[in-house]
Amino acid sequence: MTGAPGPIGEDDLHAFVDGRLTGADRERVEAYLSLHPEAQERTARDRAHRDSLRAQLAAKFAEPIPARLRIANIGAANREARRRYLRAAAAAVVLFVAGAACGWSAGHFRPAASGAEAVADHAAAAYRTFVVEVAHPVEVKAAQEDHLLHWLSKRLGRELAAPDLSRFGYRLMGGRLLPGGSGAAAQLMYDDPDGHRLTLYVQAEPGTTTAFRFHRDGTASTFAWVDQGFGFAVTAPVSREELLPIAEAVYHRLDGSPPGTGRS
């Protein structure tokens, strides 16, 4: 090949690392890497990460898919969440009609933000599913944090960070990719020295900034909010008062300025 290779983008480098390039495309990337030692070193690291992850996950890949992760069961859980939401909406309508019959004004009826509530439901379901896991609580461990965040960011279509929650006593364990709403979702899991676990859940969700919405499911508390097309939720087995400052810290890390702290 003569002359300088053509423009090479991130997609070309990822395809090269994954071994999806052949023929002229592969030669073009190899020529580019020979002229750019920094890119060559980065692709070598990415390939080493890939090989390491494949080796670590080989045994898990051979395991049968757990029943709770089968598409049919996940779909059933999502349908049940929708049914709960519809039942709640129907109950709200009944209360509104009864209130109107008693002379209440329409101004007394203010439905909660459905987007944040849906995110809270999904986050609580994911928390219940994986917080009890002993051998495989996460899909990729914190030791591979850079790879984990790059992978989840690419799948979600937004830059994802792992907030530092050490001042609250929590350290990052790792994370996993999940189905969420109409696309992908991400779950980052943390734990404290006593083994209590906290999760940060992110999924695409239409809407702009909303107030925090609080959700209680058994012993687990969840704060959820929607901002710029994404829903976020923090879940842990603590009280509302203990979880609120953690949720606010996560919001500051991911989004910027805190929304109002409304109640569901």
PDB file of C-alpha atoms in Angstrom:
ATOM      1  CA  MET A   1       0.000   0.000   0.000  1.00  0.00           C
ATOM      2  CA  THR A   2       1.361   3.450  -0.868  1.00  0.00           C
ATOM      3  CA  GLY A   3       0.594   6.883   0.583  1.00  0.00           C
ATOM      4  CA  ALA A   4      -1.000   7.663   3.955  1.00  0.00           C
ATOM      5  CA  PRO A   5      -4.022   5.570   4.970  1.00  0.00           C
ATOM      6  CA  GLY A   6      -7.459   7.172   4.822  1.00  0.00           C
ATOM      7  CA  PRO A   7      -9.282   8.586   7.888  1.00  0.00           C
ATOM      8  CA  ILE A   8      -9.782   6.037  10.647  1.00  0.00           C
ATOM      9  CA  GLY A   9     -12.600   6.442  13.178  1.00  0.00           C
ATOM     10  CA  GLU A  10     -13.448   4.851  16.521  1.00  0.00           C
ATOM     11  CA  ASP A  11     -15.780   2.364  14.814  1.00  0.00           C
ATOM     12  CA  ASP A  12     -12.888   1.159  12.639  1.00  0.00           C
ATOM     13  CA  LEU A  13     -10.651   0.677  15.681  1.00  0.00           C
ATOM     14  CA  HIS A  14     -13.375  -1.178  17.629  1.00  0.00           C
ATOM     15  CA  ALA A  15     -14.004  -3.430  14.623  1.00  0.00           C
ATOM     16  CA  PHE A  16     -10.258  -4.091  14.368  1.00  0.00           C
ATOM     17  CA  VAL A  17     -10.047  -5.015  18.061  1.00  0.00           C
ATOM     18  CA  ASP A  18     -13.066  -7.329  17.705  1.00  0.00           C
ATOM     19  CA  GLY A  19     -11.514  -9.036  14.656  1.00  0.00           C
ATOM     20  CA  ARG A  20     -14.341  -7.990  12.324  1.00  0.00           C
ATOM     21  CA  LEU A  21     -12.121  -6.449   9.610  1.00  0.00           C
ATOM     22  CA  THR A  22     -10.709  -8.363   6.673  1.00  0.00           C
ATOM     23  CA  GLY A  23      -8.804  -7.644   3.496  1.00  0.00           C
ATOM     24  CA  ALA A  24      -8.271  -4.024   2.511  1.00  0.00           C
ATOM     25  CA  ASP A  25     -10.110  -2.648   5.564  1.00  0.00           C
ATOM     26  CA  ARG A  26      -7.803  -4.488   7.958  1.00  0.00           C
ATOM     27  CA  GLU A  27      -4.707  -3.405   6.004  1.00  0.00           C
ATOM     28  CA  ARG A  28      -5.899   0.208   6.097  1.00  0.00           C
ATOM     29  CA  VAL A  29      -6.262   0.150   9.898  1.00  0.00           C
ATOM     30  CA  GLU A  30      -2.919  -1.622  10.347  1.00  0.00           C
ATOM     31  CA  ALA A  31      -1.260   1.043   8.220  1.00  0.00           C
ATOM     32  CA  TYR A  32      -2.877   3.760  10.326  1.00  0.00           C
ATOM     33  CA  LEU A  33      -1.722   2.122  13.561  1.00  0.00           C
ATOM     34  CA  SER A  34       1.844   1.843  12.257  1.00  0.00           C
ATOM     35  CA  LEU A  35       1.855   5.648  11.889  1.00  0.00           C
ATOM     36  CA  HIS A  36       0.128   6.340  15.245  1.00  0.00           C
ATOM     37  CA  PRO A  37       1.861   4.558  18.171  1.00  0.00           C
ATOM     38  CA  GLU A  38      -0.588   6.013  20.695  1.00  0.00           C
ATOM     39  CA  ALA A  39      -3.592   4.520  18.874  1.00  0.00           C
ATOM     40  CA  GLN A  40      -1.670   1.261  18.468  1.00  0.00           C
ATOM     41  CA  GLU A  41      -1.030   1.094  22.215  1.00  0.00           C
ATOM     42  CA  ARG A  42      -4.695   1.853  22.974  1.00  0.00           C
ATOM     43  CA  THR A  43      -5.983  -0.876  20.642  1.00  0.00           C
ATOM     44  CA  ALA A  44      -3.547  -3.322  22.210  1.00  0.00           C
ATOM     45  CA  ARG A  45      -4.961  -2.487  25.661  1.00  0.00           C
ATOM     46  CA  ASP A  46      -8.530  -2.857  24.387  1.00  0.00           C
ATOM     47  CA  ARG A  47      -7.707  -6.225  22.872  1.00  0.00           C
ATOM     48  CA  ALA A  48      -6.088  -7.364  26.115  1.00  0.00           C
ATOM     49  CA  HIS A  49      -9.228  -6.261  28.035  1.00  0.00           C
ATOM     50  CA  ARG A  50     -11.401  -8.151  25.580  1.00  0.00           C
ATOM     51  CA  ASP A  51      -9.355 -11.342  25.885  1.00  0.00           C
ATOM     52  CA  SER A  52      -9.305 -11.048  29.679  1.00  0.00           C
ATOM     53  CA  LEU A  53     -13.076 -10.599  29.867  1.00  0.00           C
ATOM     54  CA  ARG A  54     -13.681 -13.523  27.539  1.00  0.00           C
ATOM     55  CA  ALA A  55     -11.506 -15.737  29.727  1.00  0.00           C
ATOM     56  CA  GLN A  56     -13.247 -14.579  32.930  1.00  0.00           C
ATOM     57  CA  LEU A  57     -16.749 -15.003  31.508  1.00  0.00           C
ATOM     58  CA  ALA A  58     -16.156 -18.265  29.645  1.00  0.00           C
ATOM     59  CA  ALA A  59     -17.521 -20.394  32.492  1.00  0.00           C
ATOM     60  CA  LYS A  60     -20.563 -18.146  32.950  1.00  0.00           C
ATOM     61  CA  PHE A  61     -21.260 -18.246  29.216  1.00  0.00           C
ATOM     62  CA  ALA A  62     -21.484 -22.029  29.416  1.00  0.00           C
ATOM     63  CA  GLU A  63     -24.069 -21.903  32.213  1.00  0.00           C
ATOM     64  CA  PRO A  64     -27.768 -22.241  31.356  1.00  0.00           C
ATOM     65  CA  ILE A  65     -29.688 -18.966  31.279  1.00  0.00           C
ATOM     66  CA  PRO A  66     -31.435 -18.437  34.669  1.00  0.00           C
ATOM     67  CA  ALA A  67     -35.218 -18.541  34.451  1.00  0.00           C
ATOM     68  CA  ARG A  68     -35.524 -14.959  35.713  1.00  0.00           C
ATOM     69  CA  LEU A  69     -33.446 -13.701  32.746  1.00  0.00           C
ATOM     70  CA  ARG A  70     -35.409 -15.435  30.014  1.00  0.00           C
ATOM     71  CA  ILE A  71     -37.168 -13.079  27.638  1.00  0.00           C
ATOM     72  CA  ALA A  72     -40.598 -14.511  28.439  1.00  0.00           C
ATOM     73  CA  ASN A  73     -40.135 -14.002  32.197  1.00  0.00           C
ATOM     74  CA  ILE A  74     -38.727 -10.487  31.773  1.00  0.00           C
ATOM     75  CA  GLY A  75     -41.686  -9.646  29.518  1.00  0.00           C
ATOM     76  CA  ALA A  76     -44.083 -11.016  32.135  1.00  0.00           C
ATOM     77  CA  ALA A  77     -42.446  -8.854  34.834  1.00  0.00           C
ATOM     78  CA  ASN A  78     -42.736  -5.758  32.613  1.00  0.00           C
ATOM     79  CA  ARG A  79     -46.396  -6.554  31.873  1.00  0.00           C
ATOM     80  CA  GLU A  80     -47.078  -6.909  35.603  1.00  0.00           C
ATOM     81  CA  ALA A  81     -45.431  -3.506  36.216  1.00  0.00           C
ATOM     82  CA  ARG A  82     -47.668  -1.980  33.541  1.00  0.00           C
ATOM     83  CA  ARG A  83     -50.728  -3.644  35.087  1.00  0.00           C
ATOM     84  CA  ARG A  84     -49.834  -2.196  38.500  1.00  0.00           C
ATOM     85  CA  TYR A  85     -49.485   1.232  36.939  1.00  0.00           C
ATOM     86  CA  LEU A  86     -52.857   0.914  35.159  1.00  0.00           C
ATOM     87  CA  ARG A  87     -54.547  -0.217  38.378  1.00  0.00           C
ATOM     88  CA  ALA A  88     -53.061   2.787  40.197  1.00  0.00           C
ATOM     89  CA  ALA A  89     -54.217   5.115  37.405  1.00  0.00           C
ATOM     90  CA  ALA A  90     -57.721   3.621  37.505  1.00  0.00           C
ATOM     91  CA  ALA A  91     -57.857   4.092  41.281  1.00  0.00           C
ATOM     92  CA  ALA A  92     -56.788   7.723  40.869  1.00  0.00           C
ATOM     93  CA  VAL A  93     -59.594   8.300  38.341  1.00  0.00           C
ATOM     94  CA  VAL A  94     -62.154   6.781  40.731  1.00  0.00           C
ATOM     95  CA  LEU A  95     -60.976   9.046  43.543  1.00  0.00           C
ATOM     96  CA  PHE A  96     -61.145  12.058  41.236  1.00  0.00           C
ATOM     97  CA  VAL A  97     -64.722  11.299  40.160  1.00  0.00           C
ATOM     98  CA  ALA A  98     -65.796  10.696  43.774  1.00  0.00           C
ATOM     99  CA  GLY A  99     -64.197  13.957  44.825  1.00  0.00           C
ATOM    100  CA  ALA A 100     -65.909  15.855  42.013  1.00  0.00           C
ATOM    101  CA  ALA A 101     -69.265  14.433  43.124  1.00  0.00           C
ATOM    102  CA  CYS A 102     -68.609  15.788  46.596  1.00  0.00           C
ATOM    103  CA  GLY A 103     -67.836  19.231  45.229  1.00  0.00           C
ATOM    104  CA  TRP A 104     -64.050  19.042  45.042  1.00  0.00           C
ATOM    105  CA  SER A 105     -62.362  21.181  42.447  1.00  0.00           C
ATOM    106  CA  ALA A 106     -60.229  19.740  39.677  1.00  0.00           C
ATOM    107  CA  GLY A 107     -57.231  21.523  41.172  1.00  0.00           C
ATOM    108  CA  HIS A 108     -57.046  18.932  43.955  1.00  0.00           C
ATOM    109  CA  PHE A 109     -56.063  16.208  41.464  1.00  0.00           C
ATOM    110  CA  ARG A 110     -52.366  16.214  40.559  1.00  0.00           C
ATOM    111  CA  PRO A 111     -51.092  12.887  39.102  1.00  0.00           C
ATOM    112  CA  ALA A 112     -47.461  12.048  39.756  1.00  0.00           C
ATOM    113  CA  ALA A 113     -44.902  11.999  36.949  1.00  0.00           C
ATOM    114  CA  SER A 114     -45.334   8.631  35.235  1.00  0.00           C
ATOM    115  CA  GLY A 115     -41.842   8.647  33.688  1.00  0.00           C
ATOM    116  CA  ALA A 116     -39.984   8.713  37.008  1.00  0.00           C
ATOM    117  CA  GLU A 117     -42.406   6.173  38.490  1.00  0.00           C
ATOM    118  CA  ALA A 118     -41.772   3.760  35.611  1.00  0.00           C
ATOM    119  CA  VAL A 119     -38.015   4.154  36.089  1.00  0.00           C
ATOM    120  CA  ALA A 120     -38.435   3.500  39.838  1.00  0.00           C
ATOM    121  CA  ASP A 121     -40.442   0.327  39.110  1.00  0.00           C
ATOM    122  CA  HIS A 122     -37.801  -0.981  36.677  1.00  0.00           C
ATOM    123  CA  ALA A 123     -34.967  -0.103  39.053  1.00  0.00           C
ATOM    124  CA  ALA A 124     -36.681  -1.811  42.010  1.00  0.00           C
ATOM    125  CA  ALA A 125     -37.311  -4.961  39.941  1.00  0.00           C
ATOM    126  CA  ALA A 126     -33.662  -5.079  38.822  1.00  0.00           C
ATOM    127  CA  TYR A 127     -32.543  -4.501  42.427  1.00  0.00           C
ATOM    128  CA  ARG A 128     -34.662  -7.399  43.709  1.00  0.00           C
ATOM    129  CA  THR A 129     -33.320  -9.678  40.973  1.00  0.00           C
ATOM    130  CA  PHE A 130     -29.593  -9.108  41.390  1.00  0.00           C
ATOM    131  CA  VAL A 131     -29.023  -7.863  44.948  1.00  0.00           C
ATOM    132  CA  VAL A 132     -29.469 -11.409  46.287  1.00  0.00           C
ATOM    133  CA  GLU A 133     -26.855 -12.915  43.936  1.00  0.00           C
ATOM    134  CA  VAL A 134     -23.771 -14.257  45.698  1.00  0.00           C
ATOM    135  CA  ALA A 135     -21.623 -15.672  42.890  1.00  0.00           C
ATOM    136  CA  HIS A 136     -22.648 -13.293  40.080  1.00  0.00           C
ATOM    137  CA  PRO A 137     -24.077 -10.030  41.456  1.00  0.00           C
ATOM    138  CA  VAL A 138     -22.506  -8.124  38.526  1.00  0.00           C
ATOM    139  CA  GLU A 139     -21.642  -8.995  34.939  1.00  0.00           C
ATOM    140  CA  VAL A 140     -18.374  -7.022  34.804  1.00  0.00           C
ATOM    141  CA  LYS A 141     -16.463  -6.335  38.024  1.00  0.00           C
ATOM    142  CA  ALA A 142     -15.071  -2.994  39.219  1.00  0.00           C
ATOM    143  CA  ALA A 143     -11.552  -4.168  38.349  1.00  0.00           C
ATOM    144  CA  GLN A 144     -12.573  -3.596  34.699  1.00  0.00           C
ATOM    145  CA  GLU A 145     -14.289  -0.254  35.431  1.00  0.00           C
ATOM    146  CA  ASP A 146     -12.999   1.555  32.322  1.00  0.00           C
ATOM    147  CA  HIS A 147     -14.191  -1.205  30.023  1.00  0.00           C
ATOM    148  CA  LEU A 148     -17.509  -1.495  31.900  1.00  0.00           C
ATOM    149  CA  LEU A 149     -18.334   2.220  31.608  1.00  0.00           C
ATOM    150  CA  HIS A 150     -17.229   2.408  27.961  1.00  0.00           C
ATOM    151  CA  TRP A 151     -19.404  -0.599  27.100  1.00  0.00           C
ATOM    152  CA  LEU A 152     -22.495   0.653  28.976  1.00  0.00           C
ATOM    153  CA  SER A 153     -22.085   4.212  27.618  1.00  0.00           C
ATOM    154  CA  LYS A 154     -21.942   2.890  24.061  1.00  0.00           C
ATOM    155  CA  ARG A 155     -25.069   0.766  24.534  1.00  0.00           C
ATOM    156  CA  LEU A 156     -27.080   3.520  26.274  1.00  0.00           C
ATOM    157  CA  GLY A 157     -25.977   6.306  23.920  1.00  0.00           C
ATOM    158  CA  ARG A 158     -24.778   8.630  26.709  1.00  0.00           C
ATOM    159  CA  GLU A 159     -21.589   9.046  28.705  1.00  0.00           C
ATOM    160  CA  LEU A 160     -21.980   7.059  31.903  1.00  0.00           C
ATOM    161  CA  ALA A 161     -19.902   7.592  35.047  1.00  0.00           C
ATOM    162  CA  ALA A 162     -19.628   5.594  38.263  1.00  0.00           C
ATOM    163  CA  PRO A 163     -20.130   8.138  41.080  1.00  0.00           C
ATOM    164  CA  ASP A 164     -17.718   7.891  43.999  1.00  0.00           C
ATOM    165  CA  LEU A 165     -19.906   7.031  47.007  1.00  0.00           C
ATOM    166  CA  SER A 166     -17.072   6.244  49.427  1.00  0.00           C
ATOM    167  CA  ARG A 167     -18.081   9.105  51.733  1.00  0.00           C
ATOM    168  CA  PHE A 168     -21.362   7.239  52.279  1.00  0.00           C
ATOM    169  CA  GLY A 169     -19.495   3.968  52.917  1.00  0.00           C
ATOM    170  CA  TYR A 170     -20.185   2.355  49.524  1.00  0.00           C
ATOM    171  CA  ARG A 171     -17.644   1.044  46.995  1.00  0.00           C
ATOM    172  CA  LEU A 172     -18.273   0.021  43.390  1.00  0.00           C
ATOM    173  CA  MET A 173     -18.687  -3.737  42.819  1.00  0.00           C
ATOM    174  CA  GLY A 174     -19.302  -3.575  39.046  1.00  0.00           C
ATOM    175  CA  GLY A 175     -22.294  -3.505  36.758  1.00  0.00           C
ATOM    176  CA  ARG A 176     -24.341  -5.115  34.025  1.00  0.00           C
ATOM    177  CA  LEU A 177     -26.449  -4.403  30.931  1.00  0.00           C
ATOM    178  CA  LEU A 178     -30.229  -4.905  31.207  1.00  0.00           C
ATOM    179  CA  PRO A 179     -33.323  -4.467  29.034  1.00  0.00           C
ATOM    180  CA  GLY A 180     -35.121  -1.277  30.042  1.00  0.00           C
ATOM    181  CA  GLY A 181     -38.202   0.385  28.570  1.00  0.00           C
ATOM    182  CA  SER A 182     -37.789   0.574  24.802  1.00  0.00           C
ATOM    183  CA  GLY A 183     -33.997   0.080  24.827  1.00  0.00           C
ATOM    184  CA  ALA A 184     -31.039  -0.878  26.968  1.00  0.00           C
ATOM    185  CA  ALA A 185     -30.556  -0.091  30.652  1.00  0.00           C
ATOM    186  CA  ALA A 186     -27.519  -0.161  32.917  1.00  0.00           C
ATOM    187  CA  GLN A 187     -27.156  -1.156  36.552  1.00  0.00           C
ATOM    188  CA  LEU A 188     -24.116  -0.268  38.668  1.00  0.00           C
ATOM    189  CA  MET A 189     -23.902  -2.047  42.028  1.00  0.00           C
ATOM    190  CA  TYR A 190     -22.144  -0.867  45.199  1.00  0.00           C
ATOM    191  CA  ASP A 191     -21.740  -2.422  48.640  1.00  0.00           C
ATOM    192  CA  ASP A 192     -20.664  -1.299  52.130  1.00  0.00           C
ATOM    193  CA  PRO A 193     -18.458  -3.097  54.689  1.00  0.00           C
ATOM    194  CA  ASP A 194     -21.554  -4.765  56.191  1.00  0.00           C
ATOM    195  CA  GLY A 195     -22.580  -6.262  52.848  1.00  0.00           C
ATOM    196  CA  HIS A 196     -25.523  -3.924  52.212  1.00  0.00           C
ATOM    197  CA  ARG A 197     -25.926  -3.244  48.502  1.00  0.00           C
ATOM    198  CA  LEU A 198     -26.934  -0.128  46.593  1.00  0.00           C
ATOM    199  CA  THR A 199     -27.684   0.134  42.874  1.00  0.00           C
ATOM    200  CA  LEU A 200     -27.661   2.958  40.331  1.00  0.00           C
ATOM    201  CA  TYR A 201     -30.044   2.268  37.422  1.00  0.00           C
ATOM    202  CA  VAL A 202     -30.081   4.220  34.112  1.00  0.00           C
ATOM    203  CA  GLN A 203     -32.381   3.843  31.088  1.00  0.00           C
ATOM    204  CA  ALA A 204     -33.594   5.954  28.175  1.00  0.00           C
ATOM    205  CA  GLU A 205     -36.852   7.677  29.187  1.00  0.00           C
ATOM    206  CA  PRO A 206     -38.565  10.569  27.357  1.00  0.00           C
ATOM    207  CA  GLY A 207     -38.830  13.787  29.311  1.00  0.00           C
ATOM    208  CA  THR A 208     -36.928  16.700  30.811  1.00  0.00           C
ATOM    209  CA  THR A 209     -35.843  17.438  34.369  1.00  0.00           C
ATOM    210  CA  THR A 210     -38.351  16.319  37.014  1.00  0.00           C
ATOM    211  CA  ALA A 211     -38.443  16.361  40.794  1.00  0.00           C
ATOM    212  CA  PHE A 212     -37.144  13.368  42.710  1.00  0.00           C
ATOM    213  CA  ARG A 213     -39.806  10.655  43.129  1.00  0.00           C
ATOM    214  CA  PHE A 214     -39.625   8.356  46.150  1.00  0.00           C
ATOM    215  CA  HIS A 215     -40.668   4.695  45.954  1.00  0.00           C
ATOM    216  CA  ARG A 216     -40.707   2.090  48.743  1.00  0.00           C
ATOM    217  CA  ASP A 217     -40.741  -1.620  47.924  1.00  0.00           C
ATOM    218  CA  GLY A 218     -40.467  -3.826  50.995  1.00  0.00           C
ATOM    219  CA  THR A 219     -37.200  -2.949  52.731  1.00  0.00           C
ATOM    220  CA  ALA A 220     -35.749  -1.144  49.680  1.00  0.00           C
ATOM    221  CA  SER A 221     -36.084   2.598  49.057  1.00  0.00           C
ATOM    222  CA  THR A 222     -35.723   4.196  45.602  1.00  0.00           C
ATOM    223  CA  PHE A 223     -35.265   7.791  44.481  1.00  0.00           C
ATOM    224  CA  ALA A 224     -35.892   8.234  40.722  1.00  0.00           C
ATOM    225  CA  TRP A 225     -35.846  11.180  38.334  1.00  0.00           C
ATOM    226  CA  VAL A 226     -35.880  11.906  34.576  1.00  0.00           C
ATOM    227  CA  ASP A 227     -33.519  14.355  32.896  1.00  0.00           C
ATOM    228  CA  GLN A 228     -32.763  15.122  29.234  1.00  0.00           C
ATOM    229  CA  GLY A 229     -34.188  11.883  27.863  1.00  0.00           C
ATOM    230  CA  PHE A 230     -32.797   9.500  30.501  1.00  0.00           C
ATOM    231  CA  GLY A 231     -34.225   8.064  33.703  1.00  0.00           C
ATOM    232  CA  PHE A 232     -32.085   7.480  36.790  1.00  0.00           C
ATOM    233  CA  ALA A 233     -32.782   5.650  40.047  1.00  0.00           C
ATOM    234  CA  VAL A 234     -30.828   4.934  43.232  1.00  0.00           C
ATOM    235  CA  THR A 235     -32.030   1.979  45.348  1.00  0.00           C
ATOM    236  CA  ALA A 236     -30.817   0.722  48.747  1.00  0.00           C
ATOM    237  CA  PRO A 237     -32.205  -0.963  51.905  1.00  0.00           C
ATOM    238  CA  VAL A 238     -32.201   2.289  53.902  1.00  0.00           C
ATOM    239  CA  SER A 239     -34.693   4.934  54.953  1.00  0.00           C
ATOM    240  CA  ARG A 240     -35.825   7.847  52.794  1.00  0.00           C
ATOM    241  CA  GLU A 241     -33.756  10.256  54.904  1.00  0.00           C
ATOM    242  CA  GLU A 242     -30.581   8.153  54.520  1.00  0.00           C
ATOM    243  CA  LEU A 243     -31.013   7.663  50.766  1.00  0.00           C
ATOM    244  CA  LEU A 244     -31.840  11.261  49.806  1.00  0.00           C
ATOM    245  CA  PRO A 245     -28.313  12.743  50.230  1.00  0.00           C
ATOM    246  CA  ILE A 246     -26.871   9.803  48.272  1.00  0.00           C
ATOM    247  CA  ALA A 247     -29.368  10.374  45.435  1.00  0.00           C
ATOM    248  CA  GLU A 248     -28.539  14.086  45.421  1.00  0.00           C
ATOM    249  CA  ALA A 249     -24.807  13.301  45.224  1.00  0.00           C
ATOM    250  CA  VAL A 250     -25.411  10.945  42.295  1.00  0.00           C
ATOM    251  CA  TYR A 251     -27.509  13.595  40.558  1.00  0.00           C
ATOM    252  CA  HIS A 252     -24.770  16.204  40.974  1.00  0.00           C
ATOM    253  CA  ARG A 253     -22.217  13.761  39.522  1.00  0.00           C
ATOM    254  CA  LEU A 254     -24.332  12.760  36.525  1.00  0.00           C
ATOM    255  CA  ASP A 255     -26.403  15.828  35.666  1.00  0.00           C
ATOM    256  CA  GLY A 256     -25.296  19.052  37.263  1.00  0.00           C
ATOM    257  CA  SER A 257     -27.808  20.925  39.438  1.00  0.00           C
ATOM    258  CA  PRO A 258     -30.352  19.173  41.722  1.00  0.00           C
ATOM    259  CA  PRO A 259     -34.042  19.026  40.872  1.00  0.00           C
ATOM    260  CA  GLY A 260     -36.686  19.716  43.522  1.00  0.00           C
ATOM    261  CA  THR A 261     -37.217  16.980  46.086  1.00  0.00           C
ATOM    262  CA  GLY A 262     -40.898  16.206  45.456  1.00  0.00           C
ATOM    263  CA  ARG A 263     -42.698  13.147  46.790  1.00  0.00           C
ATOM    264  CA  SER A 264     -44.602  10.501  44.868  1.00  0.00           C
TER     265      SER A 264
END
